[in-house]
Amino acid sequence: MDIRPEIKRLYDCRLLTNELEYEEFDNILEKLADCTDEKIIQELCMVFDDEAEEEEIMFGLVHLIEDFDMEKYLTEMPRALPKMIENAKEWALILNRRILNDDLYRAEYTKIITHMNDDIKLTVINLLNEIISDNPKRFENIANEILSQVKS
């Protein structure tokens, strides 16, 4: 099954401005729930948009990509981050905060990010620094676990 048309439809209704778009978005997420092809993770990340009207529905997309195998998710999602910054920086921050909140994911993310290209590393560093500045008490120590490895 070619799921590219489904992803394009998700992208087209991503702003969730009316009931029809909510329903279509939800239905497509359900159709994609069984997909195991990690190559779609980056494309799914391009669907995120900070202008989306319904954050709750957009969280369905967060859950869909987080349901992929941990290593596949933590490898493919960061590759989308440099492109996400323009239209979906808040969602990029949310994805990274969620990783910071999970010890296993955070440890694996650290290993994976150290082997990424400089553009991806710099994007992750900037996101983590922003997360720290937004809530240092909550995130400084755990974000610095990653930063100390990525910067070295």
mmCIF file of N, CA and C in Angstrom, residues 45 48 59 62 65-66 73-85 88-110 112-113 116 119-132 134 138-140 142-144 146-147 150:
data_model
loop_
_atom_site.group_PDB
_atom_site.id
_atom_site.type_symbol
_atom_site.label_atom_id
_atom_site.label_comp_id
_atom_site.label_asym_id
_atom_site.label_seq_id
_atom_site.Cartn_x
_atom_site.Cartn_y
_atom_site.Cartn_z
ATOM 1 N N CYS A 45 6.530 14.027 10.414
ATOM 2 C CA CYS A 45 6.983 15.200 11.175
ATOM 3 C C CYS A 45 6.730 16.501 10.413
ATOM 4 N N PHE A 48 3.340 18.379 11.191
ATOM 5 C CA PHE A 48 3.180 19.264 12.351
ATOM 6 C C PHE A 48 3.201 20.720 11.904
ATOM 7 N N PHE A 59 -2.006 15.870 18.749
ATOM 8 C CA PHE A 59 -1.293 14.915 19.607
ATOM 9 C C PHE A 59 -1.470 13.483 19.123
ATOM 10 N N VAL A 62 1.570 12.878 17.310
ATOM 11 C CA VAL A 62 2.677 12.627 18.242
ATOM 12 C C VAL A 62 2.666 11.147 18.637
ATOM 13 N N ILE A 65 3.784 8.679 15.760
ATOM 14 C CA ILE A 65 5.221 8.535 15.499
ATOM 15 C C ILE A 65 5.963 7.958 16.710
ATOM 16 N N GLU A 66 5.456 8.215 17.900
ATOM 17 C CA GLU A 66 6.103 7.624 19.082
ATOM 18 C C GLU A 66 5.848 6.126 19.180
ATOM 19 N N TYR A 73 12.274 5.518 15.647
ATOM 20 C CA TYR A 73 11.712 6.843 15.949
ATOM 21 C C TYR A 73 12.823 7.832 16.300
ATOM 22 N N LEU A 74 13.734 7.424 17.187
ATOM 23 C CA LEU A 74 14.780 8.336 17.663
ATOM 24 C C LEU A 74 15.850 8.605 16.608
ATOM 25 N N THR A 75 15.876 7.801 15.548
ATOM 26 C CA THR A 75 16.803 8.035 14.441
ATOM 27 C C THR A 75 16.164 8.906 13.369
ATOM 28 N N GLU A 76 14.922 8.631 13.039
ATOM 29 C CA GLU A 76 14.259 9.350 11.942
ATOM 30 C C GLU A 76 13.707 10.719 12.348
ATOM 31 N N MET A 77 13.130 10.831 13.529
ATOM 32 C CA MET A 77 12.535 12.106 13.945
ATOM 33 C C MET A 77 13.562 13.246 13.962
ATOM 34 N N PRO A 78 14.769 13.051 14.535
ATOM 35 C CA PRO A 78 15.730 14.168 14.554
ATOM 36 C C PRO A 78 16.119 14.645 13.154
ATOM 37 N N ARG A 79 16.071 13.743 12.182
ATOM 38 C CA ARG A 79 16.412 14.132 10.811
ATOM 39 C C ARG A 79 15.416 15.143 10.256
ATOM 40 N N ALA A 80 14.215 15.168 10.814
ATOM 41 C CA ALA A 80 13.188 16.109 10.363
ATOM 42 C C ALA A 80 13.276 17.446 11.108
ATOM 43 N N LEU A 81 13.955 17.469 12.233
ATOM 44 C CA LEU A 81 13.954 18.667 13.086
ATOM 45 C C LEU A 81 14.410 19.948 12.386
ATOM 46 N N PRO A 82 15.509 19.934 11.603
ATOM 47 C CA PRO A 82 15.915 21.199 10.960
ATOM 48 C C PRO A 82 14.802 21.788 10.083
ATOM 49 N N LYS A 83 14.025 20.933 9.409
ATOM 50 C CA LYS A 83 12.926 21.424 8.566
ATOM 51 C C LYS A 83 11.707 21.802 9.406
ATOM 52 N N MET A 84 11.535 21.183 10.551
ATOM 53 C CA MET A 84 10.377 21.470 11.399
ATOM 54 C C MET A 84 10.443 22.861 12.028
ATOM 55 N N ILE A 85 11.645 23.362 12.243
ATOM 56 C CA ILE A 85 11.836 24.617 12.974
ATOM 57 C C ILE A 85 11.028 25.766 12.373
ATOM 58 N N ALA A 88 6.961 24.417 12.676
ATOM 59 C CA ALA A 88 6.499 23.558 13.766
ATOM 60 C C ALA A 88 7.502 23.509 14.918
ATOM 61 N N LYS A 89 8.089 24.648 15.239
ATOM 62 C CA LYS A 89 9.087 24.676 16.302
ATOM 63 C C LYS A 89 8.501 24.224 17.642
ATOM 64 N N GLU A 90 7.264 24.643 17.938
ATOM 65 C CA GLU A 90 6.648 24.228 19.207
ATOM 66 C C GLU A 90 6.500 22.712 19.273
ATOM 67 N N TRP A 91 6.149 22.101 18.146
ATOM 68 C CA TRP A 91 6.013 20.634 18.127
ATOM 69 C C TRP A 91 7.379 19.964 18.249
ATOM 70 N N ALA A 92 8.407 20.559 17.661
ATOM 71 C CA ALA A 92 9.769 20.030 17.812
ATOM 72 C C ALA A 92 10.180 20.078 19.286
ATOM 73 N N LEU A 93 9.817 21.165 19.959
ATOM 74 C CA LEU A 93 10.106 21.290 21.397
ATOM 75 C C LEU A 93 9.332 20.240 22.193
ATOM 76 N N ILE A 94 8.067 20.039 21.843
ATOM 77 C CA ILE A 94 7.249 19.049 22.548
ATOM 78 C C ILE A 94 7.851 17.653 22.395
ATOM 79 N N LEU A 95 8.221 17.284 21.175
ATOM 80 C CA LEU A 95 8.803 15.952 20.947
ATOM 81 C C LEU A 95 10.070 15.769 21.779
ATOM 82 N N ASN A 96 10.895 16.812 21.827
ATOM 83 C CA ASN A 96 12.138 16.711 22.591
ATOM 84 C C ASN A 96 11.885 16.690 24.095
ATOM 85 N N ARG A 97 10.903 17.454 24.566
ATOM 86 C CA ARG A 97 10.567 17.398 26.004
ATOM 87 C C ARG A 97 10.108 16.000 26.399
ATOM 88 N N ARG A 98 9.323 15.391 25.535
ATOM 89 C CA ARG A 98 8.804 14.058 25.831
ATOM 90 C C ARG A 98 9.946 13.043 25.913
ATOM 91 N N ILE A 99 10.948 13.205 25.078
ATOM 92 C CA ILE A 99 12.123 12.325 25.132
ATOM 93 C C ILE A 99 12.885 12.572 26.438
ATOM 94 N N LEU A 100 13.037 13.831 26.806
ATOM 95 C CA LEU A 100 13.744 14.156 28.049
ATOM 96 C C LEU A 100 13.071 13.532 29.265
ATOM 97 N N ASN A 101 11.762 13.379 29.207
ATOM 98 C CA ASN A 101 11.011 12.844 30.345
ATOM 99 C C ASN A 101 11.082 11.323 30.486
ATOM 100 N N ASP A 102 11.753 10.656 29.567
ATOM 101 C CA ASP A 102 11.836 9.195 29.609
ATOM 102 C C ASP A 102 13.302 8.771 29.648
ATOM 103 N N ASP A 103 13.714 8.137 30.738
ATOM 104 C CA ASP A 103 15.132 7.783 30.918
ATOM 105 C C ASP A 103 15.684 6.926 29.781
ATOM 106 N N LEU A 104 14.936 5.909 29.391
ATOM 107 C CA LEU A 104 15.399 5.000 28.340
ATOM 108 C C LEU A 104 15.516 5.733 27.000
ATOM 109 N N TYR A 105 14.492 6.473 26.646
ATOM 110 C CA TYR A 105 14.513 7.221 25.382
ATOM 111 C C TYR A 105 15.624 8.258 25.386
ATOM 112 N N ARG A 106 15.797 8.931 26.506
ATOM 113 C CA ARG A 106 16.833 9.966 26.608
ATOM 114 C C ARG A 106 18.224 9.361 26.399
ATOM 115 N N ALA A 107 18.492 8.225 27.001
ATOM 116 C CA ALA A 107 19.802 7.578 26.859
ATOM 117 C C ALA A 107 20.034 7.154 25.403
ATOM 118 N N GLU A 108 19.027 6.586 24.790
ATOM 119 C CA GLU A 108 19.145 6.144 23.403
ATOM 120 C C GLU A 108 19.277 7.346 22.460
ATOM 121 N N TYR A 109 18.502 8.383 22.704
ATOM 122 C CA TYR A 109 18.550 9.613 21.901
ATOM 123 C C TYR A 109 19.958 10.204 21.942
ATOM 124 N N THR A 110 20.553 10.222 23.117
ATOM 125 C CA THR A 110 21.911 10.753 23.269
ATOM 126 C C THR A 110 22.876 9.996 22.365
ATOM 127 N N ILE A 112 22.223 8.235 19.674
ATOM 128 C CA ILE A 112 21.893 8.428 18.262
ATOM 129 C C ILE A 112 22.306 9.826 17.787
ATOM 130 N N ILE A 113 22.010 10.839 18.561
ATOM 131 C CA ILE A 113 22.295 12.227 18.158
ATOM 132 C C ILE A 113 23.800 12.454 17.977
ATOM 133 N N MET A 116 24.787 11.972 14.409
ATOM 134 C CA MET A 116 24.064 12.705 13.365
ATOM 135 C C MET A 116 24.967 13.793 12.770
ATOM 136 N N ASP A 119 24.223 19.726 11.226
ATOM 137 C CA ASP A 119 22.983 20.503 11.128
ATOM 138 C C ASP A 119 21.946 19.967 12.126
ATOM 139 N N ILE A 120 21.819 18.662 12.182
ATOM 140 C CA ILE A 120 20.863 18.038 13.112
ATOM 141 C C ILE A 120 21.326 18.259 14.551
ATOM 142 N N LYS A 121 22.606 18.046 14.802
ATOM 143 C CA LYS A 121 23.139 18.266 16.153
ATOM 144 C C LYS A 121 22.882 19.688 16.631
ATOM 145 N N LEU A 122 23.155 20.661 15.768
ATOM 146 C CA LEU A 122 22.970 22.068 16.136
ATOM 147 C C LEU A 122 21.492 22.352 16.423
ATOM 148 N N THR A 123 20.611 21.777 15.622
ATOM 149 C CA THR A 123 19.177 21.972 15.848
ATOM 150 C C THR A 123 18.768 21.402 17.203
ATOM 151 N N VAL A 124 19.242 20.198 17.511
ATOM 152 C CA VAL A 124 18.921 19.568 18.802
ATOM 153 C C VAL A 124 19.499 20.392 19.947
ATOM 154 N N ILE A 125 20.731 20.846 19.810
ATOM 155 C CA ILE A 125 21.365 21.673 20.849
ATOM 156 C C ILE A 125 20.526 22.926 21.102
ATOM 157 N N ASN A 126 20.110 23.592 20.019
ATOM 158 C CA ASN A 126 19.306 24.815 20.166
ATOM 159 C C ASN A 126 17.957 24.532 20.827
ATOM 160 N N LEU A 127 17.323 23.434 20.424
ATOM 161 C CA LEU A 127 16.032 23.074 21.027
ATOM 162 C C LEU A 127 16.203 22.770 22.517
ATOM 163 N N LEU A 128 17.220 21.991 22.850
ATOM 164 C CA LEU A 128 17.440 21.637 24.257
ATOM 165 C C LEU A 128 17.773 22.873 25.089
ATOM 166 N N ASN A 129 18.557 23.783 24.535
ATOM 167 C CA ASN A 129 18.863 25.019 25.267
ATOM 168 C C ASN A 129 17.606 25.858 25.488
ATOM 169 N N GLU A 130 16.715 25.864 24.512
ATOM 170 C CA GLU A 130 15.459 26.598 24.672
ATOM 171 C C GLU A 130 14.574 25.930 25.731
ATOM 172 N N ILE A 131 14.555 24.605 25.725
ATOM 173 C CA ILE A 131 13.790 23.865 26.733
ATOM 174 C C ILE A 131 14.329 24.182 28.133
ATOM 175 N N ILE A 132 15.648 24.215 28.254
ATOM 176 C CA ILE A 132 16.272 24.558 29.547
ATOM 177 C C ILE A 132 15.873 25.972 29.970
ATOM 178 N N ASP A 134 13.299 27.703 29.167
ATOM 179 C CA ASP A 134 11.867 27.786 29.486
ATOM 180 C C ASP A 134 11.540 27.211 30.865
ATOM 181 N N ARG A 138 13.078 22.044 35.841
ATOM 182 C CA ARG A 138 12.589 20.746 35.394
ATOM 183 C C ARG A 138 13.561 20.049 34.438
ATOM 184 N N PHE A 139 14.205 20.819 33.538
ATOM 185 C CA PHE A 139 14.914 20.182 32.424
ATOM 186 C C PHE A 139 16.428 20.363 32.377
ATOM 187 N N GLU A 140 16.984 21.276 33.171
ATOM 188 C CA GLU A 140 18.410 21.574 33.008
ATOM 189 C C GLU A 140 19.305 20.338 33.153
ATOM 190 N N ILE A 142 18.660 17.040 33.062
ATOM 191 C CA ILE A 142 18.475 15.953 32.092
ATOM 192 C C ILE A 142 18.847 16.382 30.669
ATOM 193 N N ALA A 143 18.594 17.634 30.304
ATOM 194 C CA ALA A 143 18.991 18.113 28.970
ATOM 195 C C ALA A 143 20.510 18.178 28.876
ATOM 196 N N ASN A 144 21.147 18.565 29.957
ATOM 197 C CA ASN A 144 22.609 18.640 29.949
ATOM 198 C C ASN A 144 23.264 17.268 29.799
ATOM 199 N N ILE A 146 22.367 15.113 27.661
ATOM 200 C CA ILE A 146 22.483 14.976 26.210
ATOM 201 C C ILE A 146 23.485 15.992 25.666
ATOM 202 N N LEU A 147 23.347 17.232 26.103
ATOM 203 C CA LEU A 147 24.226 18.298 25.578
ATOM 204 C C LEU A 147 25.705 18.006 25.804
ATOM 205 N N VAL A 150 26.663 15.510 23.077
ATOM 206 C CA VAL A 150 26.519 15.978 21.694
ATOM 207 C C VAL A 150 27.559 17.045 21.362
#
